[in-house]
C-alpha positions as CSV (number, residue, x, y, z in Angstrom):
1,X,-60.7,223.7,-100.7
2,X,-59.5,223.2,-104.3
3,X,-62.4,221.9,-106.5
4,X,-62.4,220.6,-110.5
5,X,-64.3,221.8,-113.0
6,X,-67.8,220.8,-112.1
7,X,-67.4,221.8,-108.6
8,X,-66.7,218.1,-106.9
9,X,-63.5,219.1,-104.8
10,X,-60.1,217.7,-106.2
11,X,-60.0,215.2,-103.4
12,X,-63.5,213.7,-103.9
13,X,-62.4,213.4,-107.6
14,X,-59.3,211.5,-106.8
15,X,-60.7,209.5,-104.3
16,X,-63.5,208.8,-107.0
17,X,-61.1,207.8,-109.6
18,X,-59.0,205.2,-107.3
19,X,-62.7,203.6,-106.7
20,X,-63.3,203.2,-110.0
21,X,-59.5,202.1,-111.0
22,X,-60.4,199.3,-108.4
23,X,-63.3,198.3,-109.4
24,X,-62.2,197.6,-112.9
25,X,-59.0,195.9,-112.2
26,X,-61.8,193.5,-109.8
27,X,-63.5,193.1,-113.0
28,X,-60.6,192.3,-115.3
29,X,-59.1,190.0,-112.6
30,X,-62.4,188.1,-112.3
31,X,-62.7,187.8,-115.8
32,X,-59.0,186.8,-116.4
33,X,-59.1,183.5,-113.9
34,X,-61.6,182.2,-115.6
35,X,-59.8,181.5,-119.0
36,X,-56.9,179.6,-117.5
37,X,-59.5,176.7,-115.8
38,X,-61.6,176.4,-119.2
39,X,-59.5,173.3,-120.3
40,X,-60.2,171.9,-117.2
41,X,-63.9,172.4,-117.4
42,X,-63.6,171.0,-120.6
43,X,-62.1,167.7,-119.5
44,X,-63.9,168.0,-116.2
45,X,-67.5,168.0,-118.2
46,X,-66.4,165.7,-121.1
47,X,-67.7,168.2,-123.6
48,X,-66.3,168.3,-127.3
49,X,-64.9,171.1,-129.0
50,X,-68.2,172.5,-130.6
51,X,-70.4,172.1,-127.7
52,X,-67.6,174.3,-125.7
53,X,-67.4,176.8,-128.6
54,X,-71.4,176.9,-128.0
55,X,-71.0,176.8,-124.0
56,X,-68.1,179.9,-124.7
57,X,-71.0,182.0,-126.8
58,X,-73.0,182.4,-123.5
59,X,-71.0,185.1,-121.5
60,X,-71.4,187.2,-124.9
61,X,-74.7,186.3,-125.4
62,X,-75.6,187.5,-122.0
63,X,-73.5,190.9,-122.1
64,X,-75.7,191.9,-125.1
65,X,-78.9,191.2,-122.8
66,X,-78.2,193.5,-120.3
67,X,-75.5,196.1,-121.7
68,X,-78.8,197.8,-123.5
69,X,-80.9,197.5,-120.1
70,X,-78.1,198.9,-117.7
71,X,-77.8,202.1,-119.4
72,X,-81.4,203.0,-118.1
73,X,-81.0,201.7,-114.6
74,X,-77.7,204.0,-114.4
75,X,-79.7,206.8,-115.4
76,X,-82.6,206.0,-112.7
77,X,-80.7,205.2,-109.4
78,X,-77.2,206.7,-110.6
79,X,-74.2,205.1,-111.9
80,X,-72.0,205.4,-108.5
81,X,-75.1,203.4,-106.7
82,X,-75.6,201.1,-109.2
83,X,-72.0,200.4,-109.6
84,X,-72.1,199.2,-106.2
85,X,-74.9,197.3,-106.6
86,X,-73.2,195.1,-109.7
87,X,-69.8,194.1,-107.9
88,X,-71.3,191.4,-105.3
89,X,-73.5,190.6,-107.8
90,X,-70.8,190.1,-110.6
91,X,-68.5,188.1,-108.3
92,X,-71.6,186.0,-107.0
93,X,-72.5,185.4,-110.5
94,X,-68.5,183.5,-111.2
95,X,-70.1,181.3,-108.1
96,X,-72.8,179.2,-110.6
97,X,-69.8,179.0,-113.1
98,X,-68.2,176.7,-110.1
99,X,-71.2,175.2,-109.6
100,X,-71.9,174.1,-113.3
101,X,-68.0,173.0,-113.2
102,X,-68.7,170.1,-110.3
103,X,-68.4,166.4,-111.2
104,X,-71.3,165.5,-112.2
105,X,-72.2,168.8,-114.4
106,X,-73.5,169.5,-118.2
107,X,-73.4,171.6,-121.0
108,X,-76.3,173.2,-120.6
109,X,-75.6,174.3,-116.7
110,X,-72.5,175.2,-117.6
111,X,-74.0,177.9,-120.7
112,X,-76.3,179.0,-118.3
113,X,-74.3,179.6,-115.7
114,X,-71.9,181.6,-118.1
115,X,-75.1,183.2,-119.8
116,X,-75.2,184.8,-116.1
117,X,-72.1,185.8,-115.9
118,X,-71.9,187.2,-118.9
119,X,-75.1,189.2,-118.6
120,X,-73.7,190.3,-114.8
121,X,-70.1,191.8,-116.5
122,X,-71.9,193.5,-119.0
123,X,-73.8,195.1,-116.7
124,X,-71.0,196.1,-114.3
125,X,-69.3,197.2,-117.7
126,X,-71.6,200.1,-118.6
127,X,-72.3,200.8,-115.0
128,X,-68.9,201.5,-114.2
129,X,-67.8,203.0,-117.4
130,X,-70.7,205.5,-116.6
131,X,-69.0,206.2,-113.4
132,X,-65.5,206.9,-115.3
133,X,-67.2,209.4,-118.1
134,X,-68.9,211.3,-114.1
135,X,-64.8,211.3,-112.9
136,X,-63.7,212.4,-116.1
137,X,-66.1,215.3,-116.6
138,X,-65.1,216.3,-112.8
139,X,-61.2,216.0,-113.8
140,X,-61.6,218.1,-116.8
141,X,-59.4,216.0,-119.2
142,X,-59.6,212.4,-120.4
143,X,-58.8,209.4,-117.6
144,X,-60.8,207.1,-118.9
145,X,-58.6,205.2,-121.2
146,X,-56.4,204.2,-117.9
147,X,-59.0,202.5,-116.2
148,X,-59.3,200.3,-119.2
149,X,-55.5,199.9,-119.0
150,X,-56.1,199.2,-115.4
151,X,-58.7,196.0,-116.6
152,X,-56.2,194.6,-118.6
153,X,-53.8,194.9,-116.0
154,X,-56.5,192.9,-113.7
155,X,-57.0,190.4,-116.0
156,X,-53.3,189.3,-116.7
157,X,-53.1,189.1,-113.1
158,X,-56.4,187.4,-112.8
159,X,-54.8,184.7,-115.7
160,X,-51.7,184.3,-113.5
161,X,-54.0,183.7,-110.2
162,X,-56.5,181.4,-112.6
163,X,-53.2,179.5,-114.1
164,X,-51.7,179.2,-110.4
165,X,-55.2,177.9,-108.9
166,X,-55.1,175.2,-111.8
167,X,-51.6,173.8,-111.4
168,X,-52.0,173.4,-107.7
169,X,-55.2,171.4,-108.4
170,X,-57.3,174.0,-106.2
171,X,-61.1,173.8,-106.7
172,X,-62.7,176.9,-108.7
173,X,-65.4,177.5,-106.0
174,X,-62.3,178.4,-103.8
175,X,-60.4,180.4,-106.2
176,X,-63.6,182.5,-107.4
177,X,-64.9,182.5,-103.5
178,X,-61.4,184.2,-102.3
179,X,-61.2,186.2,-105.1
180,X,-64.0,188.0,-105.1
181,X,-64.0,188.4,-101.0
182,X,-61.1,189.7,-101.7
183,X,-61.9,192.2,-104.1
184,X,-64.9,193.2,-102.1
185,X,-62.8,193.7,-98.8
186,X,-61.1,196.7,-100.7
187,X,-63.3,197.7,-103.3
188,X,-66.3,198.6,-101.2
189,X,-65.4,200.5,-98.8
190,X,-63.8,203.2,-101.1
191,X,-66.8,202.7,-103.5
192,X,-68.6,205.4,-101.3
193,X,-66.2,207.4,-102.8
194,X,-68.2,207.2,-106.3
195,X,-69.5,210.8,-107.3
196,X,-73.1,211.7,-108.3
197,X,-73.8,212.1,-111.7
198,X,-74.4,215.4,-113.4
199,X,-77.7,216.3,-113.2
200,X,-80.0,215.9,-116.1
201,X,-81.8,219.3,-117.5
202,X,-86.0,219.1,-117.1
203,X,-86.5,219.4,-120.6
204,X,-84.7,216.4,-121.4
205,X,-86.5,213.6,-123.1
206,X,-86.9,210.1,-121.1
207,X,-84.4,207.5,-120.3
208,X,-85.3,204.9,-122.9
209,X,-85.6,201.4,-121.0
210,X,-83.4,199.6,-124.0
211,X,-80.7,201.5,-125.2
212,X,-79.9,201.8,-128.9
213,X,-78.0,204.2,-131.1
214,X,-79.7,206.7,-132.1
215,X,-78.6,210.2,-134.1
216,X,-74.4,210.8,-133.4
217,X,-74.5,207.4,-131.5
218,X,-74.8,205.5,-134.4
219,X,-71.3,206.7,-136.0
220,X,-69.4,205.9,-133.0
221,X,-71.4,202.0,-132.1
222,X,-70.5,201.2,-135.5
223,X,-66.9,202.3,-135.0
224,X,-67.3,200.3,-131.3
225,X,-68.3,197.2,-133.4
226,X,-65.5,197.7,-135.7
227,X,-62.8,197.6,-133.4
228,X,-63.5,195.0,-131.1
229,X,-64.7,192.7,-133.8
230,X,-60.9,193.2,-135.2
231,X,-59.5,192.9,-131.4
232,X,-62.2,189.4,-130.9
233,X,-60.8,188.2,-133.8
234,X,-56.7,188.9,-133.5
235,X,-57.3,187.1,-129.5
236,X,-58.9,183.9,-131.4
237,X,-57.3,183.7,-135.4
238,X,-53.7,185.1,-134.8
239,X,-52.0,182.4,-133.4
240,X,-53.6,180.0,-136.2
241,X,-52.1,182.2,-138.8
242,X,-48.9,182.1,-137.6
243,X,-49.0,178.7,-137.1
244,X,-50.9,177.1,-139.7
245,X,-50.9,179.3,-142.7
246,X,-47.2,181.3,-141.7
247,X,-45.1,178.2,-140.3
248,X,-44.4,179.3,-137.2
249,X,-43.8,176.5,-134.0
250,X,-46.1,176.1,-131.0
251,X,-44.3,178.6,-128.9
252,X,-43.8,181.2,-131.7
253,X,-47.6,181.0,-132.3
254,X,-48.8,183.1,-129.4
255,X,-46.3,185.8,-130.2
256,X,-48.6,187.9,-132.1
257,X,-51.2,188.4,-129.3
258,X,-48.9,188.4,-127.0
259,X,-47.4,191.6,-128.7
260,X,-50.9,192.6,-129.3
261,X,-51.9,192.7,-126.2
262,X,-48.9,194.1,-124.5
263,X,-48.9,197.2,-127.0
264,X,-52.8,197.7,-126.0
265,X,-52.0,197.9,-122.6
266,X,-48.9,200.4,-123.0
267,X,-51.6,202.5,-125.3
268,X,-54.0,202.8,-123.2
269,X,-51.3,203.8,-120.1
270,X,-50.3,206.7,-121.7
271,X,-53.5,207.1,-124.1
272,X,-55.1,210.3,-121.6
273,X,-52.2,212.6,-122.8
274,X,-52.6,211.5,-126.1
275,X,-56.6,212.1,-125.6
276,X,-56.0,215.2,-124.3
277,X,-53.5,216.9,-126.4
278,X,-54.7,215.9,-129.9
279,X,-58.8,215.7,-128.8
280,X,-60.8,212.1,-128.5
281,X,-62.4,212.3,-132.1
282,X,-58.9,213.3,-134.2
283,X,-57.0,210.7,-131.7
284,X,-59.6,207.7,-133.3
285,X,-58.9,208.8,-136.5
286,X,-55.0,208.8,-136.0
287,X,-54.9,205.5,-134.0
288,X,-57.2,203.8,-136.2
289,X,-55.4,204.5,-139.2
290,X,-52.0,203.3,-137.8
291,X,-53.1,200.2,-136.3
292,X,-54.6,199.2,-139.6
293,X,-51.6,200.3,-141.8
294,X,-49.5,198.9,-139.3
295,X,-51.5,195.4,-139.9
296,X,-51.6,195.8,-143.5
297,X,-47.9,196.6,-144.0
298,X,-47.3,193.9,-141.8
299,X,-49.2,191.5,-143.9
300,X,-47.8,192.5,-147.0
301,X,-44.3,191.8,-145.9
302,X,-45.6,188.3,-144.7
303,X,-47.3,187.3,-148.1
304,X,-44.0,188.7,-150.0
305,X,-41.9,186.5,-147.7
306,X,-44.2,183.3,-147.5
307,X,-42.2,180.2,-145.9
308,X,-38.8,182.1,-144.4
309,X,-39.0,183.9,-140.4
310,X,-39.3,187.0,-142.0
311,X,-42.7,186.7,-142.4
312,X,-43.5,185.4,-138.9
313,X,-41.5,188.3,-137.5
314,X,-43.8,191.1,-140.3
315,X,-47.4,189.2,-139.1
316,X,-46.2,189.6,-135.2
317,X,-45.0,193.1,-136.2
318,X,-48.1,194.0,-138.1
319,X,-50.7,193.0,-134.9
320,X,-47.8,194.6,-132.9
321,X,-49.0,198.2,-134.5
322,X,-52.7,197.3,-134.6
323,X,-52.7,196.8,-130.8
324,X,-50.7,200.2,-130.3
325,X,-53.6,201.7,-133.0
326,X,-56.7,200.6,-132.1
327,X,-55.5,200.6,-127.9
328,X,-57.4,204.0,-127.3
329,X,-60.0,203.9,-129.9
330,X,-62.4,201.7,-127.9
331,X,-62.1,204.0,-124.5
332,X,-62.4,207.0,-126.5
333,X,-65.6,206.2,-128.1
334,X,-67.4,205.4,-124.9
335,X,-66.1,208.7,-123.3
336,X,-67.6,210.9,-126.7
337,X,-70.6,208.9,-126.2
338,X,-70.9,209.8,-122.6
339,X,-71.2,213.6,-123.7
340,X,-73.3,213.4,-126.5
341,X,-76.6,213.9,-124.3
342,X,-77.6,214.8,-121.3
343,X,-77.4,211.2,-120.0
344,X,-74.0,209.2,-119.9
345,X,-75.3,206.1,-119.3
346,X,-77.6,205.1,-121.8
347,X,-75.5,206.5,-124.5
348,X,-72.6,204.5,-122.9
349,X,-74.7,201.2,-123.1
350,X,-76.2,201.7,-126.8
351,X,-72.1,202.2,-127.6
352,X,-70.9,199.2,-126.1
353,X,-73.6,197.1,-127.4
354,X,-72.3,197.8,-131.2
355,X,-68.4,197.0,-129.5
356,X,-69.1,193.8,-127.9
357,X,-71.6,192.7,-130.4
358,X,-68.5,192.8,-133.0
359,X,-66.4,191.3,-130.3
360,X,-68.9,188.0,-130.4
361,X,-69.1,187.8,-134.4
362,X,-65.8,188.6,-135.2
363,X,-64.1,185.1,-134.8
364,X,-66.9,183.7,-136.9
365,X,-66.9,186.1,-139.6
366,X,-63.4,185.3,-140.0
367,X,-63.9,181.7,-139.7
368,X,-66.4,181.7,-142.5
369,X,-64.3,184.1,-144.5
370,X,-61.6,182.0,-144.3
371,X,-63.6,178.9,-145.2
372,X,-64.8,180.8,-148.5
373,X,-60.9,181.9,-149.2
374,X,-58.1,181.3,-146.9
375,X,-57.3,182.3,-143.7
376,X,-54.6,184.9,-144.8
377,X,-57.0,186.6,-147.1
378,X,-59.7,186.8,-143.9
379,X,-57.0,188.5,-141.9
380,X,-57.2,191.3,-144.4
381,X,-60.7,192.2,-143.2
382,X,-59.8,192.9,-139.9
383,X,-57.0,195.3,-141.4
384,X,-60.2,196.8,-143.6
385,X,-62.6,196.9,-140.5
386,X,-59.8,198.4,-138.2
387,X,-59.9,201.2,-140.2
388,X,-63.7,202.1,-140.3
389,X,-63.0,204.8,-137.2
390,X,-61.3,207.2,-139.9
391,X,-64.1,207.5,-141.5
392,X,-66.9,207.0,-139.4
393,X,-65.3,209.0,-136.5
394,X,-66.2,212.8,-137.9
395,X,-65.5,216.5,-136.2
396,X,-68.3,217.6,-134.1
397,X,-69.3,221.2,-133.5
398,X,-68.5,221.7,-129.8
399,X,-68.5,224.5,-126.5
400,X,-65.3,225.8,-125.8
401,X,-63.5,223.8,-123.4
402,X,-64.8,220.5,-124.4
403,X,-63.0,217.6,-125.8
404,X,-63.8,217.0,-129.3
């Protein structure tokens, strides 16, 4: 029987990675028929735009809760088991959200019920993140940046489902119930497929109950927070720059996410064989650099241009190249975390935290940036901030073999 690297036969391995593809596309399509049936909540509740922006902080809020607290229960009961665990409980979660949604509902249920939800996907996040970084050390070479290409994939087709469910007027009890049901149906059975974690050497200190960088973690949370704070704020500010500060119409707004997030998928397709050939830590540098160039050059050329198409088509272009740059940064982080210790896990979860915690801040910083200057000058930070991996992502001493 042919085994892998760490001894798990190639079959177990494979079987193992198609369990864990699957259970992030479940996540991302969750996640992604949720956004389509906000406006409807919105109307549904009667709830103005700030106390929706406050309602919308809740799922973020939550993540940061229990990303930090899900590290140490991988490392206790395993990240396969645990993994398992978190599915039913993430889908049951998107159940209050319906609830909360009724005729009838407030604000307040509906931040709590999104507070759970929230705190339920960011468990699920690390735990099966942790699982990916246990496949990939069993593989031998870097996979984990196509299950994040698999959650995006989930979650445009969880936004076509969620758009679908609202134009045929069908409640969001029904559309979360068969959902997740269905995701279950063919997620759990091949979830036994999960492999055991490495085990952990004697001398090795104790699982910390919160996770939080520590030593060569901090580097790389910091480069987390970096990047998804620029990718938090190119989903929520780019469409208003081309629109309100670059002329561009209603339709030709949503360009520049749209190429975005199309070149962030593509990346992280093909963004193992990049990982593997060039090494996870000179592969952030490289990436990170061109997507912020690329954003720069592109907003150069839209400044110089001010008032013709030109400079709509160099602002799309620009967030175009930041989306192909920054598509295998965030993947490759959490994978160099996951073998900086003897624990995958908890490093995993003290990463993430920095990443999601710039995702939640970034639209605001901008927003207040721009509120000090403009909103073109604030979209030169995330160019700035994009960047940070170059310098914050160093060479590491490492054992032959290993990915560095």
């Amino acid at each position: 029987m042919a085994v892998s690297l760490t001894g798990v036969s190639v079959a177990a391995a494979r079987r193992a990675r198609l369990a864990v593809a699957l259970t992030f596309a479940a996540n991302g399509s969750l996640f992604g028929s949720w956004a389509p049936r906000v406006p409807e909540v919105k109307a549904l509740l009667g709830l103005s735009d700030g106390i929706l922006g406050l309602a919308l902080l809740a799922p973020g809020a939550g993540s940061l809760i229990t990303l930090p607290l899900a590290g140490g229960i991988a490392a206790r009961w395993g990240s396969g088991r645990t993994t398992r665990w978190a599915l039913p409980l993430f889908f049951a979660s998107s159940l209050l959200i319906a609830w909360a949604a009724r005729p009838g509902g407030n604000a307040a249920e509906l931040f709590g019920a999104l507070f759970v939800f929230g705190a339920a996907m960011g468990a699920l996040d690390v735990l099966m993140n942790a699982q990916g970084v246990t496949v990939e050390q069993a593989y031998g070479r870097s996979v984990l940046s196509s299950f994040h290409a698999v959650f995006s994939l989930g979650a445009l087709g969880g936004t076509v489902i969620g758009s679908l469910a609202a134009g045929w007027h069908i409640p969001l009890v029904a559309q979360f119930g068969v959902l997740g049901a269905a995701w279950l149906v063919v997620v759990l059975p091949v979830a036994r497929g999960f492999l055991p974690d490495p085990p952990v050497p004697e001398d090795a200190a104790p699982t910390p109950v919160f996770a939080l960088p520590r030593g060569p973690l901090v580097p790389l949370a910091i480069a987390a927070f970096a990047v998804l704070l620029a990718e938090g704020s190119t989903a929520d500010w780019s469409a208003v720059l081309l629109r309100d500060s670059l002329g561009a119409g209603p339709a030709a707004a949503g360009a520049a996410f749209a190429a975005f997030s199309a070149t962030m998928t593509l990346g992280r397709l093909v963004g193992d064989r990049v990982l593997t050939r060039l090494g996870r830590r000179r592969a952030v540098r490289l990436f990170a650099g061109f997507g912020a160039t690329g954003l720069a050059a592109g907003l150069l050329v839209a400044e110089l241009t001010a008032g013709s198409s030109v400079a709509v088509v160099a602002a799309v272009a620009g967030f175009l190249l930041l989306g192909a740059g920054i598509s295998i940064t965030f993947p490759a982080l959490l994978a160099e975390a996951g073998v900086t210790g003897p624990r995958a896990a908890p490093a995993l979860a003290a990463v993430s935290s920095g990443g999601y915690l710039g995702f939640l801040v970034g639209p605001t910083v901008i927003g207040g940036l721009a509120e000090l200057t403009s909103l073109g000058v604030a979209i030169w930070f995330v160019a700035l901030v994009a960047a940070a991996p170059v310098v914050l992502v160093r060479r590491r001493r490492v054992a032959p073999g290993s990915t560095s």
